[in-house]
XYZ file of C-alpha atoms in Angstrom:
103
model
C -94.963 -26.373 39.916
C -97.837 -28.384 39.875
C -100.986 -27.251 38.315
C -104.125 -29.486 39.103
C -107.495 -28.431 37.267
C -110.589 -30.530 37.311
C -113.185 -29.595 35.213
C -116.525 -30.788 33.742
C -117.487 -29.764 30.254
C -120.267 -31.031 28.025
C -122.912 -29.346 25.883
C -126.412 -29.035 27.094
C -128.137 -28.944 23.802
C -127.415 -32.917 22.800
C -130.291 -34.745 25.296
C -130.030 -36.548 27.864
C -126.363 -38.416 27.218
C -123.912 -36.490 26.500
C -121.032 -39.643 26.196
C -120.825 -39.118 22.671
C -119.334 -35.553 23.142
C -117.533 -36.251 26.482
C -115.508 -39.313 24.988
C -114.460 -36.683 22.023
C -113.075 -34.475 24.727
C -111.612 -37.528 26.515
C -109.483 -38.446 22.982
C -108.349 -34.814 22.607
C -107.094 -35.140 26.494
C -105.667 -38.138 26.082
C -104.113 -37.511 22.781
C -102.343 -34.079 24.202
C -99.888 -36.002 26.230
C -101.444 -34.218 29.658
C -101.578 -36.569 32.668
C -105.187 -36.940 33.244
C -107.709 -39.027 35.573
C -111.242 -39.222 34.319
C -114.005 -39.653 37.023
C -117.735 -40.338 37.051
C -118.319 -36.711 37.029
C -115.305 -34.468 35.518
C -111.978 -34.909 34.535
C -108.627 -34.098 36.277
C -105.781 -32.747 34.627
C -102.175 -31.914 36.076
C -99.753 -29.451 34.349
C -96.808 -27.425 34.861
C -98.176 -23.944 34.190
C -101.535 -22.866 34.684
C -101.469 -21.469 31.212
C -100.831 -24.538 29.682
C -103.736 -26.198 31.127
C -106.042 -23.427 30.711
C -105.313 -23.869 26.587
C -106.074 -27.678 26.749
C -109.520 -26.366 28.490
C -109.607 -24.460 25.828
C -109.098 -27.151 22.815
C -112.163 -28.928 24.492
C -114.340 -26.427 24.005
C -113.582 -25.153 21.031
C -114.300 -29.161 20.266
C -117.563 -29.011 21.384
C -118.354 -25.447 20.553
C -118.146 -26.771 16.850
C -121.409 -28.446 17.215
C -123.474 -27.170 20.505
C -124.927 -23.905 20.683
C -124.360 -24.339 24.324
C -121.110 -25.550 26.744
C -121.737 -25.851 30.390
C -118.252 -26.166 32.263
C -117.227 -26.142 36.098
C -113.544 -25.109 36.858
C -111.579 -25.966 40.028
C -108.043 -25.170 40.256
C -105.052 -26.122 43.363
C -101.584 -24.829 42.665
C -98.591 -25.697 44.524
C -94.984 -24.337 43.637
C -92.172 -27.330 44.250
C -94.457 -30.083 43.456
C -94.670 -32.461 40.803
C -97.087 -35.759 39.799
C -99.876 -34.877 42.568
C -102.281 -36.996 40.586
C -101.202 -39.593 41.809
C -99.175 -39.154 45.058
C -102.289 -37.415 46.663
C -104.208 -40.316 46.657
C -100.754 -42.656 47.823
C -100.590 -40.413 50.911
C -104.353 -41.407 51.597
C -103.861 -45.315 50.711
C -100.409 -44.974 53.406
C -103.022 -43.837 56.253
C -106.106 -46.543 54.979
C -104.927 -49.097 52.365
C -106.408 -48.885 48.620
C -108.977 -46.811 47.424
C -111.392 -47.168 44.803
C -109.979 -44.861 41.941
């Protein structure tokens, strides 16, 4: 199974940049072991189980919870059974109809 969840999460109570906050979720992302793709406006993540991504959403905001009063995050979630590494062979099936792609 193949569990892809992209999500944006950052506290609203920190001004106008939140990069600070955002790279700490980044580390703890990176630092799980998850396959992840960060983008100029959320972060994707691909799992086997839709638990187990769910509980790294989780970790990041009981990250930022620790020090906002305030999380504002944006969920979307595409499951396929029989399906593994979409991260990255969604965007080769693109790039075999076009060429490259900016990623």
């Amino acid at each position: 199974m193949s569990v892809l969840l992209e999500f944006a999460i950052f506290p609203t109570d920190k001004g106008d940049s939140v990069s600070k906050q955002v790279s700490q979720v980044i580390e703890l992302i990176r630092e799980s072991g998850i396959s992840y793709q960060l983008t100029a406006m959320g972060t994707l993540i691909e799992t086997d189980a839709l638990p187990e991504a769910l509980a790294l959403v989780n970790r990041c905001y009981d990250l930022l919870a620790e020090d906002s009063e305030r999380v504002y995050t944006t969920i979307t979630i595409d499951i396929q059974k029989n399906k593994h590494n979409r991260l990255k062979t969604k965007v080769e099936a693109i790039e075999n109809k076009i060429g490259k792609v900016n990623k």
